[in-house]
mmCIF file of C-alpha atoms in Angstrom:
data_model
loop_
_atom_site.group_PDB
_atom_site.id
_atom_site.type_symbol
_atom_site.label_atom_id
_atom_site.label_comp_id
_atom_site.label_asym_id
_atom_site.label_seq_id
_atom_site.Cartn_x
_atom_site.Cartn_y
_atom_site.Cartn_z
ATOM 1 C CA GLY A 1268 96.929 87.279 78.972
ATOM 2 C CA ASP A 1269 97.048 90.494 80.181
ATOM 3 C CA SER A 1270 100.567 91.450 82.291
ATOM 4 C CA VAL A 1271 101.956 94.316 83.870
ATOM 5 C CA THR A 1272 106.318 94.750 84.123
ATOM 6 C CA GLN A 1273 107.742 97.160 86.598
ATOM 7 C CA THR A 1274 111.621 96.732 86.207
ATOM 8 C CA GLU A 1275 112.793 98.053 89.530
ATOM 9 C CA GLY A 1276 112.093 95.483 92.240
ATOM 10 C CA GLN A 1277 113.592 98.169 95.110
ATOM 11 C CA VAL A 1278 114.455 101.688 94.978
ATOM 12 C CA ALA A 1279 116.714 103.249 97.328
ATOM 13 C CA LEU A 1280 116.980 107.445 97.503
ATOM 14 C CA SER A 1281 117.516 110.636 99.963
ATOM 15 C CA GLU A 1282 114.704 113.127 100.179
ATOM 16 C CA GLU A 1283 114.666 115.386 97.385
ATOM 17 C CA ASP A 1284 115.903 112.981 94.993
ATOM 18 C CA PHE A 1285 114.028 112.486 91.694
ATOM 19 C CA LEU A 1286 112.033 109.251 91.600
ATOM 20 C CA THR A 1287 111.530 107.217 88.464
ATOM 21 C CA ILE A 1288 109.641 103.749 88.890
ATOM 22 C CA HIS A 1289 109.340 102.134 85.287
ATOM 23 C CA CYS A 1290 105.999 100.030 84.297
ATOM 24 C CA ASN A 1291 105.828 98.712 81.011
ATOM 25 C CA TYR A 1292 102.079 96.852 80.072
ATOM 26 C CA SER A 1293 100.806 94.215 77.470
ATOM 27 C CA ALA A 1294 97.342 93.795 76.980
ATOM 28 C CA SER A 1295 94.796 92.905 74.329
ATOM 29 C CA GLY A 1296 92.525 95.907 74.600
ATOM 30 C CA TYR A 1297 92.399 99.414 75.746
ATOM 31 C CA PRO A 1298 92.997 98.974 79.552
ATOM 32 C CA THR A 1299 92.811 101.664 82.004
ATOM 33 C CA LEU A 1300 96.442 102.159 84.034
ATOM 34 C CA PHE A 1301 96.699 102.878 87.727
ATOM 35 C CA TRP A 1302 99.394 103.350 90.225
ATOM 36 C CA TYR A 1303 98.916 101.981 93.454
ATOM 37 C CA VAL A 1304 100.725 102.495 97.304
ATOM 38 C CA GLN A 1305 101.086 100.071 99.560
ATOM 39 C CA TYR A 1306 102.425 100.904 103.441
ATOM 40 C CA PRO A 1307 103.408 97.970 105.605
ATOM 41 C CA GLY A 1308 100.291 96.415 106.990
ATOM 42 C CA GLU A 1309 97.607 97.385 104.561
ATOM 43 C CA GLY A 1310 95.698 97.335 101.224
ATOM 44 C CA PRO A 1311 96.670 99.151 97.983
ATOM 45 C CA GLN A 1312 95.330 102.299 98.123
ATOM 46 C CA LEU A 1313 94.631 104.391 94.612
ATOM 47 C CA LEU A 1314 97.211 107.281 93.494
ATOM 48 C CA PHE A 1315 95.904 107.623 90.465
ATOM 49 C CA ARG A 1316 94.578 106.043 87.176
ATOM 50 C CA ALA A 1317 94.306 107.194 83.341
ATOM 51 C CA SER A 1318 92.492 105.876 80.590
ATOM 52 C CA ARG A 1319 93.457 107.042 77.476
ATOM 53 C CA ASP A 1320 96.690 107.805 75.417
ATOM 54 C CA LYS A 1321 98.431 111.025 76.318
ATOM 55 C CA GLU A 1322 96.322 111.317 79.650
ATOM 56 C CA LYS A 1323 98.635 112.079 82.925
ATOM 57 C CA GLY A 1324 97.600 111.091 86.114
ATOM 58 C CA SER A 1325 98.712 112.834 89.219
ATOM 59 C CA SER A 1326 98.289 112.891 92.819
ATOM 60 C CA ARG A 1327 100.536 113.520 96.088
ATOM 61 C CA GLY A 1328 103.470 115.084 93.656
ATOM 62 C CA PHE A 1329 103.615 111.471 91.619
ATOM 63 C CA GLU A 1330 102.569 111.626 87.768
ATOM 64 C CA ALA A 1331 102.524 109.273 85.320
ATOM 65 C CA THR A 1332 101.137 109.464 82.031
ATOM 66 C CA TYR A 1333 99.568 106.998 79.716
ATOM 67 C CA ASP A 1334 101.669 106.373 76.488
ATOM 68 C CA LYS A 1335 99.982 103.803 74.093
ATOM 69 C CA GLY A 1336 102.788 103.556 71.745
ATOM 70 C CA THR A 1337 105.697 102.206 74.037
ATOM 71 C CA THR A 1338 102.879 100.606 76.261
ATOM 72 C CA SER A 1339 104.446 102.271 79.261
ATOM 73 C CA PHE A 1340 103.178 104.331 82.126
ATOM 74 C CA HIS A 1341 106.095 105.481 84.337
ATOM 75 C CA LEU A 1342 106.097 106.816 87.610
ATOM 76 C CA ARG A 1343 107.743 109.855 88.052
ATOM 77 C CA LYS A 1344 108.551 112.047 91.522
ATOM 78 C CA ALA A 1345 110.501 115.238 91.359
ATOM 79 C CA SER A 1346 111.362 115.346 95.027
ATOM 80 C CA VAL A 1347 110.761 112.379 97.427
ATOM 81 C CA GLN A 1348 110.581 112.669 100.592
ATOM 82 C CA GLU A 1349 111.168 109.970 103.474
ATOM 83 C CA SER A 1350 106.845 109.556 104.123
ATOM 84 C CA ASP A 1351 107.044 107.959 100.600
ATOM 85 C CA SER A 1352 108.736 105.143 101.894
ATOM 86 C CA ALA A 1353 106.388 102.166 100.581
ATOM 87 C CA VAL A 1354 105.945 99.752 97.818
ATOM 88 C CA TYR A 1355 104.707 101.027 94.514
ATOM 89 C CA TYR A 1356 101.997 98.956 92.069
ATOM 90 C CA CYS A 1357 101.652 99.511 88.482
ATOM 91 C CA ALA A 1358 98.329 97.498 87.014
ATOM 92 C CA LEU A 1359 95.835 97.626 84.646
ATOM 93 C CA SER A 1360 91.874 96.564 83.946
ATOM 94 C CA ASP A 1361 89.980 96.667 80.994
ATOM 95 C CA ASN A 1362 86.852 98.511 81.019
ATOM 96 C CA ASN A 1363 84.276 95.984 81.629
ATOM 97 C CA ALA A 1364 82.252 96.242 85.484
ATOM 98 C CA GLY A 1365 83.737 94.013 87.904
ATOM 99 C CA ALA A 1366 87.101 93.943 86.108
ATOM 100 C CA LYS A 1367 90.101 92.257 87.651
ATOM 101 C CA LEU A 1368 92.914 94.344 88.392
ATOM 102 C CA THR A 1369 96.687 92.870 86.610
ATOM 103 C CA PHE A 1370 99.572 94.175 89.354
ATOM 104 C CA GLY A 1371 102.866 94.404 88.432
ATOM 105 C CA GLY A 1372 105.482 92.954 90.380
ATOM 106 C CA GLY A 1373 106.159 95.860 92.871
ATOM 107 C CA THR A 1374 108.827 98.246 93.909
ATOM 108 C CA ARG A 1375 109.646 98.797 96.874
ATOM 109 C CA LEU A 1376 110.522 102.601 97.716
ATOM 110 C CA THR A 1377 112.886 103.597 100.283
ATOM 111 C CA VAL A 1378 113.709 106.873 101.308
ATOM 112 C CA ARG A 1379 116.616 107.944 103.518
ATOM 113 C CA PRO A 1380 116.281 110.879 105.679
ATOM 114 C CA GLY B 173 86.840 107.436 103.473
ATOM 115 C CA PRO B 174 85.022 103.869 103.305
ATOM 116 C CA LYS B 175 86.921 100.809 104.637
ATOM 117 C CA VAL B 176 86.377 97.148 103.785
ATOM 118 C CA LEU B 177 87.174 95.388 107.175
ATOM 119 C CA GLN B 178 88.823 91.749 106.854
ATOM 120 C CA ILE B 179 88.366 89.274 109.540
ATOM 121 C CA PRO B 180 90.764 88.011 111.650
ATOM 122 C CA SER B 181 93.928 89.728 110.077
ATOM 123 C CA HIS B 182 95.977 86.999 111.322
ATOM 124 C CA GLN B 183 95.187 83.086 110.957
ATOM 125 C CA ILE B 184 97.470 79.953 111.532
ATOM 126 C CA ILE B 185 95.701 76.683 110.441
ATOM 127 C CA ASP B 186 96.616 72.904 110.456
ATOM 128 C CA MET B 187 97.141 71.610 106.779
ATOM 129 C CA GLY B 188 94.007 69.834 105.716
ATOM 130 C CA GLN B 189 91.604 71.776 107.670
ATOM 131 C CA MET B 190 89.411 74.212 106.739
ATOM 132 C CA VAL B 191 89.586 78.344 106.674
ATOM 133 C CA THR B 192 86.959 81.009 106.722
ATOM 134 C CA LEU B 193 88.138 84.480 105.655
ATOM 135 C CA ASN B 194 85.886 87.222 106.641
ATOM 136 C CA CYS B 195 85.310 90.647 104.882
ATOM 137 C CA ASP B 196 83.010 93.070 105.476
ATOM 138 C CA PRO B 197 82.877 95.461 102.799
ATOM 139 C CA VAL B 198 81.918 99.302 102.188
ATOM 140 C CA SER B 199 77.826 98.999 102.701
ATOM 141 C CA ASN B 200 76.834 100.107 99.587
ATOM 142 C CA HIS B 201 79.198 98.286 97.332
ATOM 143 C CA LEU B 202 77.656 95.548 94.874
ATOM 144 C CA TYR B 203 81.037 93.765 93.345
ATOM 145 C CA PHE B 204 83.413 91.691 96.010
ATOM 146 C CA TYR B 205 86.874 90.613 95.248
ATOM 147 C CA TRP B 206 89.545 88.490 96.918
ATOM 148 C CA TYR B 207 93.216 88.529 95.918
ATOM 149 C CA LYS B 208 96.012 86.232 97.049
ATOM 150 C CA GLN B 209 99.481 87.800 97.658
ATOM 151 C CA ILE B 210 102.478 85.530 98.766
ATOM 152 C CA LEU B 211 105.336 86.780 100.763
ATOM 153 C CA GLY B 212 107.602 89.367 98.354
ATOM 154 C CA GLN B 213 105.236 88.515 95.186
ATOM 155 C CA GLN B 214 103.208 90.489 93.653
ATOM 156 C CA MET B 215 99.152 90.610 93.866
ATOM 157 C CA GLU B 216 97.206 87.837 91.865
ATOM 158 C CA PHE B 217 93.671 87.985 91.490
ATOM 159 C CA LEU B 218 91.262 85.134 92.584
ATOM 160 C CA VAL B 219 87.506 85.631 92.378
ATOM 161 C CA ASN B 220 85.279 88.571 91.856
ATOM 162 C CA PHE B 221 81.348 87.893 92.893
ATOM 163 C CA TYR B 222 78.099 90.417 91.710
ATOM 164 C CA ASN B 223 74.635 89.411 92.335
ATOM 165 C CA GLY B 224 75.129 86.578 94.507
ATOM 166 C CA LYS B 225 77.443 84.592 91.579
ATOM 167 C CA VAL B 226 80.908 84.584 90.626
ATOM 168 C CA MET B 227 81.937 86.342 87.677
ATOM 169 C CA GLU B 228 85.584 85.538 86.924
ATOM 170 C CA LYS B 229 88.006 83.088 88.370
ATOM 171 C CA SER B 230 91.264 82.541 88.078
ATOM 172 C CA LYS B 231 93.434 79.726 87.849
ATOM 173 C CA LEU B 232 95.039 80.316 91.331
ATOM 174 C CA PHE B 233 91.295 79.838 92.246
ATOM 175 C CA LYS B 234 91.119 76.262 92.927
ATOM 176 C CA ASP B 235 88.168 73.610 93.431
ATOM 177 C CA GLN B 236 89.016 74.087 97.243
ATOM 178 C CA PHE B 237 88.134 77.454 97.361
ATOM 179 C CA SER B 238 84.440 78.733 97.245
ATOM 180 C CA VAL B 239 82.881 82.458 97.745
ATOM 181 C CA GLU B 240 79.645 83.367 99.097
ATOM 182 C CA ARG B 241 77.835 86.493 100.517
ATOM 183 C CA PRO B 242 74.768 85.335 102.570
ATOM 184 C CA ASP B 243 71.765 88.065 102.742
ATOM 185 C CA GLY B 244 74.384 90.682 102.716
ATOM 186 C CA SER B 245 76.288 89.579 105.491
ATOM 187 C CA TYR B 246 80.493 89.113 104.880
ATOM 188 C CA PHE B 247 81.756 88.282 101.729
ATOM 189 C CA THR B 248 83.269 84.911 102.957
ATOM 190 C CA LEU B 249 86.407 82.955 100.958
ATOM 191 C CA LYS B 250 86.420 79.479 102.156
ATOM 192 C CA ILE B 251 89.207 77.162 101.997
ATOM 193 C CA GLN B 252 88.615 73.376 102.355
ATOM 194 C CA PRO B 253 91.072 71.620 102.910
ATOM 195 C CA THR B 254 94.045 74.016 103.339
ATOM 196 C CA ALA B 255 97.502 73.418 101.437
ATOM 197 C CA LEU B 256 100.440 74.416 102.489
ATOM 198 C CA GLU B 257 101.038 76.634 99.408
ATOM 199 C CA ASP B 258 98.237 78.490 100.557
ATOM 200 C CA SER B 259 99.891 80.694 102.894
ATOM 201 C CA ALA B 260 99.932 84.142 102.332
ATOM 202 C CA VAL B 261 98.015 87.421 102.712
ATOM 203 C CA TYR B 262 94.297 87.444 100.926
ATOM 204 C CA PHE B 263 93.133 91.261 100.099
ATOM 205 C CA CYS B 264 89.496 91.497 100.118
ATOM 206 C CA ALA B 265 88.248 94.448 97.750
ATOM 207 C CA SER B 266 84.364 96.217 96.771
ATOM 208 C CA SER B 267 83.524 98.393 94.325
ATOM 209 C CA LEU B 268 79.867 99.962 93.704
ATOM 210 C CA THR B 269 79.953 100.382 90.081
ATOM 211 C CA GLY B 270 82.524 97.688 88.829
ATOM 212 C CA GLY B 271 84.213 100.622 87.665
ATOM 213 C CA HIS B 272 88.028 101.741 89.164
ATOM 214 C CA SER B 273 87.030 105.196 91.131
ATOM 215 C CA ASP B 274 85.855 103.315 94.311
ATOM 216 C CA TYR B 275 87.274 99.911 94.149
ATOM 217 C CA THR B 276 88.280 99.913 97.816
ATOM 218 C CA PHE B 277 90.992 97.130 99.394
ATOM 219 C CA GLY B 278 90.782 95.850 102.927
ATOM 220 C CA SER B 279 94.632 95.433 105.592
ATOM 221 C CA GLY B 280 94.245 91.978 104.011
ATOM 222 C CA THR B 281 94.027 88.357 106.562
ATOM 223 C CA ARG B 282 97.443 87.015 106.937
ATOM 224 C CA LEU B 283 96.974 83.092 106.477
ATOM 225 C CA LEU B 284 99.607 80.529 107.595
ATOM 226 C CA VAL B 285 99.081 76.955 106.842
ATOM 227 C CA ILE B 286 101.603 74.678 108.983
#
């Protein structure tokens, strides 16, 4: 079945550092890829998504580019802030109506002031 | 923005008892979902529901689980009987079109089976 792998379980940075969280996927079809952010006590919130090869998704300074060749969708941000501290999930879904999301293991980002 | 409400936020229950988790989805949404997240682990799909029927369920959706949404009221997940391994946070989600642009999650119900 489909799967999503996030390499980093935890990332600790200082404010203004550059962030990369690696995400690789395995899927039989041509999935839509997502990044979600989850704050304590809340459900996941969509950051952005991408549906086609080479498409870039972005929001709040975060960005990722769909790369079908390397089956990757790495999350990057040039300068993190303390308020970015949260758990980030890479996910995929096929494009059928009502399709489920398959999540990666999540990456806990802690940003020190 | 529109919200998915989950009631209760926390529930402690004795093993073997029945529990019902309630989800009040976004008002005009048509597709409904349950996900399970064990502490420290990833979120996993349980089931989706549309037009009064289960569309797809995962291997985690055991025979003891059932879902329904009678007459546009709460979308519920019932577990009967509960087991210790059912302890987790259960997230409800809903969407209008079944696509991904409006997929909205609730804040979860933290279930502890003792």
